[in-house]
PDB file of C-alpha atoms in Angstrom:
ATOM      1  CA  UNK A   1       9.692 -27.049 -15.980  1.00 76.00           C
ATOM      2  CA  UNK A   2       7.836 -29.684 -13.467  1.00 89.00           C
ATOM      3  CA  UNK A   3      10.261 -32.899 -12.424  1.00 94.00           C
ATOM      4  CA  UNK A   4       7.637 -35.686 -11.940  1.00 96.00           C
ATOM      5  CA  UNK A   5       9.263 -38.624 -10.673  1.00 97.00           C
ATOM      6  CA  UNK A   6       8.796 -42.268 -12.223  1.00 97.00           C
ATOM      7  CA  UNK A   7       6.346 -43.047  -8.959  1.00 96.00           C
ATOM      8  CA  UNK A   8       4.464 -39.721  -9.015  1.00 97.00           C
ATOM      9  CA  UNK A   9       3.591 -39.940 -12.784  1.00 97.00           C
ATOM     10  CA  UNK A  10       2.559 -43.770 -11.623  1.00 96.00           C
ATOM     11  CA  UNK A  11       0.447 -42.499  -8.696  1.00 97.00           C
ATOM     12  CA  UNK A  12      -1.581 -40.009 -10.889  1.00 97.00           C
ATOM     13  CA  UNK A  13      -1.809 -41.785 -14.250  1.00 96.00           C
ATOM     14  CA  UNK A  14      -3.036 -44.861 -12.223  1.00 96.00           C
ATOM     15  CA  UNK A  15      -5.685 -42.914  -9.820  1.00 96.00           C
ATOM     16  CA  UNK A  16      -6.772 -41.055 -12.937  1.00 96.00           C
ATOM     17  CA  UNK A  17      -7.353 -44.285 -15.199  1.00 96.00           C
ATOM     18  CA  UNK A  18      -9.854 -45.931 -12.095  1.00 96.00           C
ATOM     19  CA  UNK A  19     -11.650 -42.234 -11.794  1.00 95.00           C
ATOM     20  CA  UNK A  20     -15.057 -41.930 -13.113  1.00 94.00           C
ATOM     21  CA  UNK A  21     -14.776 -37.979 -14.312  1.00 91.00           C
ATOM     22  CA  UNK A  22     -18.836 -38.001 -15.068  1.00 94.00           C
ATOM     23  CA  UNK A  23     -19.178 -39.369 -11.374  1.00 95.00           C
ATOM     24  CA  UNK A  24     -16.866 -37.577  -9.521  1.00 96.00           C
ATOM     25  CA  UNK A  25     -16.928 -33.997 -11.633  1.00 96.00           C
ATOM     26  CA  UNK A  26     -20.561 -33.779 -10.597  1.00 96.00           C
ATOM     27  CA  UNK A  27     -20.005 -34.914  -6.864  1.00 96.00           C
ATOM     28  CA  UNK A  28     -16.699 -32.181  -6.510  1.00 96.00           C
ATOM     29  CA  UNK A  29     -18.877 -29.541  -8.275  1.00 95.00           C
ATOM     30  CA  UNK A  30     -21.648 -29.399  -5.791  1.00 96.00           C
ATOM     31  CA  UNK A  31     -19.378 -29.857  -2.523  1.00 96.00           C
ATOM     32  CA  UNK A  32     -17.672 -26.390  -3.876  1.00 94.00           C
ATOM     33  CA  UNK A  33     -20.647 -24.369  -3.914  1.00 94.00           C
ATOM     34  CA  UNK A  34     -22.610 -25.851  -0.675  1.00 94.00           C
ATOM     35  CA  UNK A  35     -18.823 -25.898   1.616  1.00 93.00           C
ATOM     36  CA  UNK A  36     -17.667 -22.667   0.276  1.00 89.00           C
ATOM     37  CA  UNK A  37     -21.241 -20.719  -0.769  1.00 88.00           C
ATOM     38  CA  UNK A  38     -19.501 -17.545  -2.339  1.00 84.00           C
ATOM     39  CA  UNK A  39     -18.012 -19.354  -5.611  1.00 87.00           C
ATOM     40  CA  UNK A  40     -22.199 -19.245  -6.183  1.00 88.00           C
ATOM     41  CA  UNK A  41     -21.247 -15.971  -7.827  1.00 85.00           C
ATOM     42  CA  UNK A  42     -19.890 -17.632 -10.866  1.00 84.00           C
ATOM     43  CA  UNK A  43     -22.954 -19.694 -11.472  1.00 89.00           C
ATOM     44  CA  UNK A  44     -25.712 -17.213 -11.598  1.00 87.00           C
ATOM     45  CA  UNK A  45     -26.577 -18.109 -15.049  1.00 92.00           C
ATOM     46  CA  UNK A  46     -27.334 -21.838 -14.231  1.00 94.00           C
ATOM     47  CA  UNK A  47     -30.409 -21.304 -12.423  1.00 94.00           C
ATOM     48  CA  UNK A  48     -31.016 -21.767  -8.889  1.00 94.00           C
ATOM     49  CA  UNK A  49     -27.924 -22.609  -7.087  1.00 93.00           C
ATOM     50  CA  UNK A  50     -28.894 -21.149  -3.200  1.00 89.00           C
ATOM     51  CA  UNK A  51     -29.816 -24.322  -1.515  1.00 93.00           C
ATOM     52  CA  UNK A  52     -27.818 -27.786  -0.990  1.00 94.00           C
ATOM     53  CA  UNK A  53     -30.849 -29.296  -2.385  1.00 95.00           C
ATOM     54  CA  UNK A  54     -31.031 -26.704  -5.287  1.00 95.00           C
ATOM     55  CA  UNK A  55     -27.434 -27.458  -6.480  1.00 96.00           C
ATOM     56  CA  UNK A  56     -27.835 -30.951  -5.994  1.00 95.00           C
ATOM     57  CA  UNK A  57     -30.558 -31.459  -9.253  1.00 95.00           C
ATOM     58  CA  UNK A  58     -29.391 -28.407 -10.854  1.00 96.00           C
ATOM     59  CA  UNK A  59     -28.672 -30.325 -14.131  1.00 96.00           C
ATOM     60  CA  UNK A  60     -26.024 -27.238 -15.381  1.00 96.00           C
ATOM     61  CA  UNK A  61     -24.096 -27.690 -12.248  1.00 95.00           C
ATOM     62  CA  UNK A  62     -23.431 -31.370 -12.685  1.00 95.00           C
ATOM     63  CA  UNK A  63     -22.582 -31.141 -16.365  1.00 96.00           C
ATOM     64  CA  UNK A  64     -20.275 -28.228 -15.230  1.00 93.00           C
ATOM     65  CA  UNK A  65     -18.382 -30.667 -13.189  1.00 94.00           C
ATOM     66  CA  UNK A  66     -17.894 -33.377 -15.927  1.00 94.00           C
ATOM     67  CA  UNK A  67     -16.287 -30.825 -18.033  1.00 93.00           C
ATOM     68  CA  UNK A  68     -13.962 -29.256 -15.360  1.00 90.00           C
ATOM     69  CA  UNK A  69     -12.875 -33.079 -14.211  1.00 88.00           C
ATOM     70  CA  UNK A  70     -12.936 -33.463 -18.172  1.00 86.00           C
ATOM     71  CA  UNK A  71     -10.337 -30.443 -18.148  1.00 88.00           C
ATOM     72  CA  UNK A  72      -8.019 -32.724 -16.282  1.00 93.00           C
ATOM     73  CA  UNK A  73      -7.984 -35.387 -19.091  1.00 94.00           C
ATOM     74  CA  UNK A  74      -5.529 -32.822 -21.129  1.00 93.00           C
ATOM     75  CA  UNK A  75      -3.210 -31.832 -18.575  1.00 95.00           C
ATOM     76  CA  UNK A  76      -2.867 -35.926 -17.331  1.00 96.00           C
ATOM     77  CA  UNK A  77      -1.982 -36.598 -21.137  1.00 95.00           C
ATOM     78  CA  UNK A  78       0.449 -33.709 -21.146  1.00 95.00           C
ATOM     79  CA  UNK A  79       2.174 -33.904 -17.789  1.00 96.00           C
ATOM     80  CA  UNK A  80       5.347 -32.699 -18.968  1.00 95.00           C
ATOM     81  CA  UNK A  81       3.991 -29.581 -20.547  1.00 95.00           C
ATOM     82  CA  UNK A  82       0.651 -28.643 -18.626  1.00 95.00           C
ATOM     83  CA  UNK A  83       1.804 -24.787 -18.621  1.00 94.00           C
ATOM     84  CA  UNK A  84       1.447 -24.297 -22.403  1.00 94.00           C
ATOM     85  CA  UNK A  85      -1.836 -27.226 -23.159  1.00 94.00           C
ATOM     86  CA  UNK A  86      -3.752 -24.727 -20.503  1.00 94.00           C
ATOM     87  CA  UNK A  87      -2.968 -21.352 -21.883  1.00 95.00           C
ATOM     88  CA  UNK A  88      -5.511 -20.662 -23.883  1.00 94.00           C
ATOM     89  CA  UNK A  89      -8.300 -22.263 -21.026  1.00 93.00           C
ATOM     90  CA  UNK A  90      -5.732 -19.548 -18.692  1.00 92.00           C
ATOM     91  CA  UNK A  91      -6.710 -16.524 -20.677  1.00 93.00           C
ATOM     92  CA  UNK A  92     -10.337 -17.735 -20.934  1.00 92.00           C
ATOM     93  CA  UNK A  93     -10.606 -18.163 -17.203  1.00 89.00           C
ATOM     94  CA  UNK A  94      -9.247 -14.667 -16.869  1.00 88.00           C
ATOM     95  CA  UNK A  95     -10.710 -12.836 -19.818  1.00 89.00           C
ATOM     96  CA  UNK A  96     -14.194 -14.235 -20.388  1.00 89.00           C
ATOM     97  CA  UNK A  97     -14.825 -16.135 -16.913  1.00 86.00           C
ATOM     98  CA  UNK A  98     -13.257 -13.884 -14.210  1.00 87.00           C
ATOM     99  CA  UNK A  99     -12.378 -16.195 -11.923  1.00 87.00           C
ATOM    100  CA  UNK A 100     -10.345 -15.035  -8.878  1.00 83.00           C
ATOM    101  CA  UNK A 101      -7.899 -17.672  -9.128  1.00 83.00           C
ATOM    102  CA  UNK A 102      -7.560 -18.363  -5.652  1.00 80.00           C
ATOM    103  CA  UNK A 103     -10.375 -20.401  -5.966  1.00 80.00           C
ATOM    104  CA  UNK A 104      -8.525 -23.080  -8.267  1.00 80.00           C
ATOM    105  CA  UNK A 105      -5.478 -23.478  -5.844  1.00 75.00           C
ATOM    106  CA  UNK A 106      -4.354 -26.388  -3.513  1.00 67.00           C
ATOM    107  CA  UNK A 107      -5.163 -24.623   0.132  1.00 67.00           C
ATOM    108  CA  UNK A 108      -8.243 -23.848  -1.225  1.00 76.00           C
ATOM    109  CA  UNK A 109     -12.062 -24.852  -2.887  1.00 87.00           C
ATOM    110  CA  UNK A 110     -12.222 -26.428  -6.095  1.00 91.00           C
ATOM    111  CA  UNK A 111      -8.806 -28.159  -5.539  1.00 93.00           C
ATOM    112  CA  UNK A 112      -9.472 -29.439  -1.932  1.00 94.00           C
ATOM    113  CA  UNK A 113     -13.361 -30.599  -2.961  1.00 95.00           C
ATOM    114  CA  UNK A 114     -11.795 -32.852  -5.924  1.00 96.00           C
ATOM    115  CA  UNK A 115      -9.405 -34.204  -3.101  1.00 96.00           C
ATOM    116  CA  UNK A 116     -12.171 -34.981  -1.070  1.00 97.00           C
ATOM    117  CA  UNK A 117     -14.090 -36.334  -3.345  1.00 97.00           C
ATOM    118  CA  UNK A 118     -11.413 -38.506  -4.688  1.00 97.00           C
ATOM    119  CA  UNK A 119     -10.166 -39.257  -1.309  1.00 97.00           C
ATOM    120  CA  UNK A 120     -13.808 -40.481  -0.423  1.00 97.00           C
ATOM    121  CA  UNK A 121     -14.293 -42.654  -3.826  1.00 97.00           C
ATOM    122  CA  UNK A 122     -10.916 -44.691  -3.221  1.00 97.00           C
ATOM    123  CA  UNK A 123     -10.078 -45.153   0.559  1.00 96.00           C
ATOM    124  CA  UNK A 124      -6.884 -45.383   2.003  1.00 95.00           C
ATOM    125  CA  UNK A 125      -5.555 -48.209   0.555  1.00 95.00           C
ATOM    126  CA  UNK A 126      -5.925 -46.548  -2.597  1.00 96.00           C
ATOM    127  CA  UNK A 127      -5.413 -42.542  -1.518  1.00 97.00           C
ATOM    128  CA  UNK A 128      -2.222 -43.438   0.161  1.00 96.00           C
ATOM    129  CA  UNK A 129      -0.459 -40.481   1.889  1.00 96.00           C
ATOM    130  CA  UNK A 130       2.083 -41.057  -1.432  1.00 96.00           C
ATOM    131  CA  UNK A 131      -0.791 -40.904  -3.620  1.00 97.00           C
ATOM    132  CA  UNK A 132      -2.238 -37.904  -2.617  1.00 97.00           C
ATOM    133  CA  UNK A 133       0.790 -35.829  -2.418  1.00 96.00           C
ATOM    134  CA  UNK A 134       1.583 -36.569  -6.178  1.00 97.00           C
ATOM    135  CA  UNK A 135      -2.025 -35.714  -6.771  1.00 97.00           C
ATOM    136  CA  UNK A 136      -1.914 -32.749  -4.566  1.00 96.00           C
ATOM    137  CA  UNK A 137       1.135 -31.939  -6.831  1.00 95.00           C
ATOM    138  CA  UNK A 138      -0.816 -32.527 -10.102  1.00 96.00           C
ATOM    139  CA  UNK A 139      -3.431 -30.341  -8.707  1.00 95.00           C
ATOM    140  CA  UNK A 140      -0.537 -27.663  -7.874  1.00 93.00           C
ATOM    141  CA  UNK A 141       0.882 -27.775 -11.584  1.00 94.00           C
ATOM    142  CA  UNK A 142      -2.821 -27.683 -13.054  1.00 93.00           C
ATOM    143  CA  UNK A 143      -3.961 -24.535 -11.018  1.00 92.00           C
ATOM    144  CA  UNK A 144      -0.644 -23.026 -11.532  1.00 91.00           C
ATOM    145  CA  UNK A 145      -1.433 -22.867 -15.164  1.00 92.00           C
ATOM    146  CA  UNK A 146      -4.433 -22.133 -14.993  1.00 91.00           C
ATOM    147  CA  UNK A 147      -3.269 -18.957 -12.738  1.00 88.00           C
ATOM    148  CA  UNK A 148      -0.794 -17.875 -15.402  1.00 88.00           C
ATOM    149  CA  UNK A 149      -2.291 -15.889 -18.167  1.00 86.00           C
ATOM    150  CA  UNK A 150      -4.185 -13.441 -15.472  1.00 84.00           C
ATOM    151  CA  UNK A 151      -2.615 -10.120 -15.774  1.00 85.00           C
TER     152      UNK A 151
ATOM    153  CA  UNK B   1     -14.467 -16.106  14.491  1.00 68.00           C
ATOM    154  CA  UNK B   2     -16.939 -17.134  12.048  1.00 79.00           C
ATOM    155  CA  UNK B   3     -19.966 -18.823  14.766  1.00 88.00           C
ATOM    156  CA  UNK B   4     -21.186 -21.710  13.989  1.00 95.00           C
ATOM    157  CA  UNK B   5     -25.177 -22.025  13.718  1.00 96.00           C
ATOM    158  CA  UNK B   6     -27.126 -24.397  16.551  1.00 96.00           C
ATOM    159  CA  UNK B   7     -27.561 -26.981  13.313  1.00 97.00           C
ATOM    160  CA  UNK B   8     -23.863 -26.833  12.477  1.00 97.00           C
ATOM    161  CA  UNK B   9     -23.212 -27.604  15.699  1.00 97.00           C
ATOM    162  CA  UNK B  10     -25.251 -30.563  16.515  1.00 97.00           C
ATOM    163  CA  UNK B  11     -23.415 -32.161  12.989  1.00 97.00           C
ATOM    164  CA  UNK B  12     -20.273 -31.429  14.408  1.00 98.00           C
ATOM    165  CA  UNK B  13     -21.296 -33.244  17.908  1.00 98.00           C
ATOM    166  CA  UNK B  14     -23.028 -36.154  16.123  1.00 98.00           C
ATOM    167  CA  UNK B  15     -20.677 -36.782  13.309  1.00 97.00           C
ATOM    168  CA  UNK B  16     -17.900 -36.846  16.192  1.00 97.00           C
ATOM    169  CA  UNK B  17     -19.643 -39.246  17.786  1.00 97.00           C
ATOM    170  CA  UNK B  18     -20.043 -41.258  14.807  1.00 97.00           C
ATOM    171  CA  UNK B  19     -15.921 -41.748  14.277  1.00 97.00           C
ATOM    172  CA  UNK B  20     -15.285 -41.765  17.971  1.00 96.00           C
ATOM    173  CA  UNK B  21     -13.987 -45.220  18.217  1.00 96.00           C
ATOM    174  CA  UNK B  22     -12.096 -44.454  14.918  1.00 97.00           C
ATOM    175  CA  UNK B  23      -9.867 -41.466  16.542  1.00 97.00           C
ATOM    176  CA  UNK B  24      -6.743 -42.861  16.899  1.00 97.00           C
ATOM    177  CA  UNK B  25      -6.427 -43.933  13.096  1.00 97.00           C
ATOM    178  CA  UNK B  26      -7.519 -40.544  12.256  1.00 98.00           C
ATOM    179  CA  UNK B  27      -5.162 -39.186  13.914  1.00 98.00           C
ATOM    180  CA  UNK B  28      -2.522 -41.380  12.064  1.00 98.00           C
ATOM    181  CA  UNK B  29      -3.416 -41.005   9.230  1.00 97.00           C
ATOM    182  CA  UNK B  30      -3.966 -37.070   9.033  1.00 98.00           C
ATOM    183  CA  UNK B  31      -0.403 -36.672  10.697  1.00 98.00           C
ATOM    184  CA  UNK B  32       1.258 -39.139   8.124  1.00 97.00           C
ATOM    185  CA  UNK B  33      -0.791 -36.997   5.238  1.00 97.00           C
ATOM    186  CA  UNK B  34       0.605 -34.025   6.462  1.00 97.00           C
ATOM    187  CA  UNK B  35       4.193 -35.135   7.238  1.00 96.00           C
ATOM    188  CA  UNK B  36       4.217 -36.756   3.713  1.00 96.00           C
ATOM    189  CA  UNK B  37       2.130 -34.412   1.586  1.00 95.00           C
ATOM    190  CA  UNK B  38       3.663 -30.916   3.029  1.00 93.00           C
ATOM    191  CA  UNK B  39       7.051 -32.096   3.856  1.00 90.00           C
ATOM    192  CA  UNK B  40       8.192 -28.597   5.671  1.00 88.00           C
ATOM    193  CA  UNK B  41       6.029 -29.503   8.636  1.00 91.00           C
ATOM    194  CA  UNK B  42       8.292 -32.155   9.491  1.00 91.00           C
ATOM    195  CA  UNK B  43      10.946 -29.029  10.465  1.00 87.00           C
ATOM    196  CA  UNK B  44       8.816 -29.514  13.521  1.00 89.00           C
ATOM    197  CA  UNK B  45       9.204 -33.104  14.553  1.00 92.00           C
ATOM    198  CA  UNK B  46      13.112 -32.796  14.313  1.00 88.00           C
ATOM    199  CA  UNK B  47      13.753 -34.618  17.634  1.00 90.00           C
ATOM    200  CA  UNK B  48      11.675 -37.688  17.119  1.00 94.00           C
ATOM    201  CA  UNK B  49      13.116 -41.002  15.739  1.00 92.00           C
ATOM    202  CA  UNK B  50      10.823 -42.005  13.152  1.00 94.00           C
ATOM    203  CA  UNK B  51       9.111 -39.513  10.932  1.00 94.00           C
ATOM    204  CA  UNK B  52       7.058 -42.175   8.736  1.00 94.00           C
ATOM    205  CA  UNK B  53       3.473 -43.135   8.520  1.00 93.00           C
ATOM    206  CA  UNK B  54       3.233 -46.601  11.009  1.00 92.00           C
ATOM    207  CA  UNK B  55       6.031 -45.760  13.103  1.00 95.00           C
ATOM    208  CA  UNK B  56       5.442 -45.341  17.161  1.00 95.00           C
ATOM    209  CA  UNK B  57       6.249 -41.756  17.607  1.00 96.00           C
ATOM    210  CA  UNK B  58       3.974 -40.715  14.525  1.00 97.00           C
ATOM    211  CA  UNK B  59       0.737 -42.681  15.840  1.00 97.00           C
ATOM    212  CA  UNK B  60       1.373 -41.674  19.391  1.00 97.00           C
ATOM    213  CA  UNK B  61       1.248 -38.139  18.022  1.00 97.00           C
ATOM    214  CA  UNK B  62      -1.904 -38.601  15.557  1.00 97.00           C
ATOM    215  CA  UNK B  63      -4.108 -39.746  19.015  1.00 97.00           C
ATOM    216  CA  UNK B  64      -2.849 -36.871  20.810  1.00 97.00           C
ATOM    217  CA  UNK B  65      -3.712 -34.226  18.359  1.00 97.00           C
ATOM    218  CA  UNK B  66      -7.712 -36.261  17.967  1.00 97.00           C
ATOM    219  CA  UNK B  67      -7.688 -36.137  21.901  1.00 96.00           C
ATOM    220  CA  UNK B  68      -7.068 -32.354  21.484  1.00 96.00           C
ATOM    221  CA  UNK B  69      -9.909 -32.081  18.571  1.00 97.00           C
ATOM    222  CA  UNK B  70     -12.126 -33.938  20.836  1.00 97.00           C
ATOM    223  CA  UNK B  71     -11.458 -31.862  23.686  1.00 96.00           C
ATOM    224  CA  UNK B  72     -12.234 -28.968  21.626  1.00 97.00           C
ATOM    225  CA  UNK B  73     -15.575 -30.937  20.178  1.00 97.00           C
ATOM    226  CA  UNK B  74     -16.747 -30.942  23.749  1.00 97.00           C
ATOM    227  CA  UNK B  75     -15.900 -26.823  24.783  1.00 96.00           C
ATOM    228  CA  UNK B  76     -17.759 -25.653  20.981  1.00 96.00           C
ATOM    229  CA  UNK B  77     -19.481 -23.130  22.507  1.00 95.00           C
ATOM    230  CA  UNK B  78     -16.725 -21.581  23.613  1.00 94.00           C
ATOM    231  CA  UNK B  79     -13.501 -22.360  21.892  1.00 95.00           C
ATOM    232  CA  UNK B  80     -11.442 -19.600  23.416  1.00 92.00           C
ATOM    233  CA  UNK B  81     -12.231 -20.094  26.784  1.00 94.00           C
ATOM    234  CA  UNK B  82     -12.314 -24.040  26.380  1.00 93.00           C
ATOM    235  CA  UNK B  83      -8.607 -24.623  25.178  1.00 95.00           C
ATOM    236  CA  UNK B  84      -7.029 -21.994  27.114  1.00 94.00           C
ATOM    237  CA  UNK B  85      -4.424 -24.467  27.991  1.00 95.00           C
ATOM    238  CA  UNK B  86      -3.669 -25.897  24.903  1.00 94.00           C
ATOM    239  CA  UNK B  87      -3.683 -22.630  23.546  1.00 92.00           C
ATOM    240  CA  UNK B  88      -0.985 -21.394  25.883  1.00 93.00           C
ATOM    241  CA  UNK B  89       0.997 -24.235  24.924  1.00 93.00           C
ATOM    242  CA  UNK B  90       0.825 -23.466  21.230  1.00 90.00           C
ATOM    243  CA  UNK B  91       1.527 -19.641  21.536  1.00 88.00           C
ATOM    244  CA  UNK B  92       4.805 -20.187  24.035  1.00 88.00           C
ATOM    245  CA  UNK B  93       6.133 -23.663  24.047  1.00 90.00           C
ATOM    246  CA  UNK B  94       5.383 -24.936  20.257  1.00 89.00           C
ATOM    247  CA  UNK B  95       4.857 -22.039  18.113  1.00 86.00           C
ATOM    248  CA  UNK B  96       3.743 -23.678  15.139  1.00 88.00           C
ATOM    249  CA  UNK B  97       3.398 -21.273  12.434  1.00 86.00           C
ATOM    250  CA  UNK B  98      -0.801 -20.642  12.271  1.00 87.00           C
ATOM    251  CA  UNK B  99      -0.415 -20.871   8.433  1.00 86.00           C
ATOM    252  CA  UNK B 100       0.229 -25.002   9.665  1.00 91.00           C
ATOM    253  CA  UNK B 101      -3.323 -25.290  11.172  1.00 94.00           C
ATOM    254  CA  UNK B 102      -4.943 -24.991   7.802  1.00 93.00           C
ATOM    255  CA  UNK B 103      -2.555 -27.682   6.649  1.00 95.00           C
ATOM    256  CA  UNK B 104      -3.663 -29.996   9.617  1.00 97.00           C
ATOM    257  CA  UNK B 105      -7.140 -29.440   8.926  1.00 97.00           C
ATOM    258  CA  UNK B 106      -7.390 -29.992   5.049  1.00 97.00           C
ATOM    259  CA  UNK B 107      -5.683 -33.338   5.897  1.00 98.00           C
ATOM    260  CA  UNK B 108      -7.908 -34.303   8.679  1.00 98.00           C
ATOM    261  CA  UNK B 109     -11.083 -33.676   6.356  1.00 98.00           C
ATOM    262  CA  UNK B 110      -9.220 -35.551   3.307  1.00 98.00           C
ATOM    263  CA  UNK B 111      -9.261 -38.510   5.775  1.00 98.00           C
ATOM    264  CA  UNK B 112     -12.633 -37.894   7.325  1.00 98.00           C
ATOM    265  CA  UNK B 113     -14.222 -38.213   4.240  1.00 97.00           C
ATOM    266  CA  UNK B 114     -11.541 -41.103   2.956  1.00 98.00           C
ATOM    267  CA  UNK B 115     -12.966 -43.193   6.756  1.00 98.00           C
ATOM    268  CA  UNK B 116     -16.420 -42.407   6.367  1.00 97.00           C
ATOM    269  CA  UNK B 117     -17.407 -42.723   2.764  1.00 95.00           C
ATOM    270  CA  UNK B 118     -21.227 -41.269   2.197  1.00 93.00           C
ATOM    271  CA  UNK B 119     -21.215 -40.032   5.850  1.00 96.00           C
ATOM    272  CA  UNK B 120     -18.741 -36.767   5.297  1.00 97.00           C
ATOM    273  CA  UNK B 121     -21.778 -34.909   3.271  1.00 97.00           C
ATOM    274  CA  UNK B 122     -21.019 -31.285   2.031  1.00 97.00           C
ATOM    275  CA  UNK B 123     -23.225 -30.158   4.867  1.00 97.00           C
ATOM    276  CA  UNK B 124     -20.628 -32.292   7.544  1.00 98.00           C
ATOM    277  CA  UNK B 125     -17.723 -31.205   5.419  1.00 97.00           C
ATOM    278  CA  UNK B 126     -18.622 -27.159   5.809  1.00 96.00           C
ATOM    279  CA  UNK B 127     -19.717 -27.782   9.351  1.00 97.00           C
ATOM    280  CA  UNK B 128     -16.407 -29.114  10.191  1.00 98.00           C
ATOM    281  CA  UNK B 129     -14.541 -27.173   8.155  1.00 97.00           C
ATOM    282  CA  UNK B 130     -15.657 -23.822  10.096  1.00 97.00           C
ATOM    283  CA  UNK B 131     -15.210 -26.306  13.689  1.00 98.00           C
ATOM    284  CA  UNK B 132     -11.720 -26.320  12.585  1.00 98.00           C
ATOM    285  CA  UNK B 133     -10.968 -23.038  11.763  1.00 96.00           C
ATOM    286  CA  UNK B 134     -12.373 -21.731  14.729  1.00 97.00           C
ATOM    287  CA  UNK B 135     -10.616 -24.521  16.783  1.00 97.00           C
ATOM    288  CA  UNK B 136      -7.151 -22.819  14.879  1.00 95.00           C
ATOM    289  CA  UNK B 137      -8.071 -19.730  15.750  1.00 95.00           C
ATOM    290  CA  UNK B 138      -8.621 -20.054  19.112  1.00 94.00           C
ATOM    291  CA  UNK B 139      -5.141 -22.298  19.807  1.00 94.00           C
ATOM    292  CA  UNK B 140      -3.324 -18.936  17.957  1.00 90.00           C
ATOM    293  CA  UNK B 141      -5.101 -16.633  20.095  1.00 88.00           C
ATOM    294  CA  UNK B 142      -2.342 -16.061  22.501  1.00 88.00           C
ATOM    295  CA  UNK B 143       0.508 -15.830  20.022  1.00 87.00           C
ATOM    296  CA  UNK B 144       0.707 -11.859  20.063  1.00 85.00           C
TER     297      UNK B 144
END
């Protein structure tokens, strides 16, 4: 069971409430498949995805970004039980999706383009070095149970 | 090694140049990221004073490590041969664990693009992202 301290639940339930998921979703989308171009593989179906420029007006690709940020809204209204509210998005991730799950973690892609991304959209007065590690830690819990269900 | 293309290379050069006269908050601020965010790296700072973000020791260190980056900026055609000496002391007077490198480098581009808003594009973010891999690579290349 996660322990989120008083000032950690603060830290992400107050970044989270001043984030823009339609803006940002989009913006962390596209940085994941022009910084790391191999997670292209799991967009073949949305068109053209094999140039910066491509991925940048592929329409698919941004709305696939609002609903992964979107995916976030559960787990930040269910902090203290993000394990079971993602099982079933687990076993579709594994099951339907195949997604290596490496790709979700903290240390790597999609969780380290959303930090950027959010990291870029609120400065350091904002992304304090507190800040981000209870985000980092959110991020940790998410993709954690997101990893679970794979078998 | 993964090499870096002639176009990846001029972003690295010209972004650098860009936050040149930034490098000492950089360095700040990625240290105090790293110290605060991944706590067991401060097992390596045991012997300073003042382990928190602001204090002397902690930007002292943050302008030392951007001094190295720089250095390492200005040898990118050959990384290996370019930090030998740095690399040296890495492999037999520090040995910090390589898996710390990473670390160091997702905080540095966490503040790179937190500093320069609209100017850390994917295409810098990948470019530098590779710069600093090989830069890691290169400063563990003596370790065994």
């Amino acid at each position: 069971m996660v322990e989120w301290t008083a000032a950690e639940r603060h830290a992400i339930v107050g970044l989270w409430g001043k984030m823009n998921v339609d803006e940002l979703g989009p913006l962390a989308i596209q940085r994941l498949l022009i910084v790391y171009p191999w997670t292209q593989r799991y967009f073949t179906s949305f068109g053209d995805v094999s140039s910066p420029a491509a991925i940048r007006g592929n329409a698919k690709v941004g709305n696939h970004g609002k609903v992964v940020m979107g995916g976030l809204d559960r787990a930040i209204k269910n902090m203290d039980n993000i394990k079971g509210v993602y099982k079933d998005l687990s076993v579709m991730h594994s099951e339907k999706l195949h997604v290596d799950p490496d790709n979700f973690r903290v240390g790597a892609l999609l969780s380290d383009c959303i930090t950027v991304v959010v990291a870029e959209k609120f400065g350091p007065h904002v992304f304090t070095p507190e800040v981000q590690e209870a985000w980092q830690k959110f991020l940790n819990v998410v993709t954690s149970a997101l990893s679970r269900q794979y078998h | 090694m993964t090499n870096l293309s002639v176009k990846e290379k001029d972003l690295v050069r010209s972004f650098f140049t860009q936050v040149s006269g930034k490098l000492d908050e950089i360095g700040h601020q990625a240290l105090s990221r790293m110290l605060t965010v991944y706590p067991q790296t401060k097992t390596y700072f045991s012997h300073w004073k003042d382990l928190t973000p602001g204090s002397e020791p902690v930007r002292k260190h943050g302008k030392t490590i951007m001094e190295g980056v720089k250095e390492a900026v200005n040898t990118i055609d050959d990384l290996p041969a370019g930090l030998v000496n740095l690399s040296e002391l890495h492999a037999y007077t520090l040995r910090v664990d390589p898996s710390n490198f990473k670390i160091l480098s997702h905080c540095i581009l966490v503040v790179l693009s937190m500093m320069f808003p609209g100017d850390f594009t994917p295409e810098v973010h990948v470019a530098m992202d590779k710069f600093l891999t090989n830069v890691a690579l290169a400063l563990s290349e003596k370790y065994r």
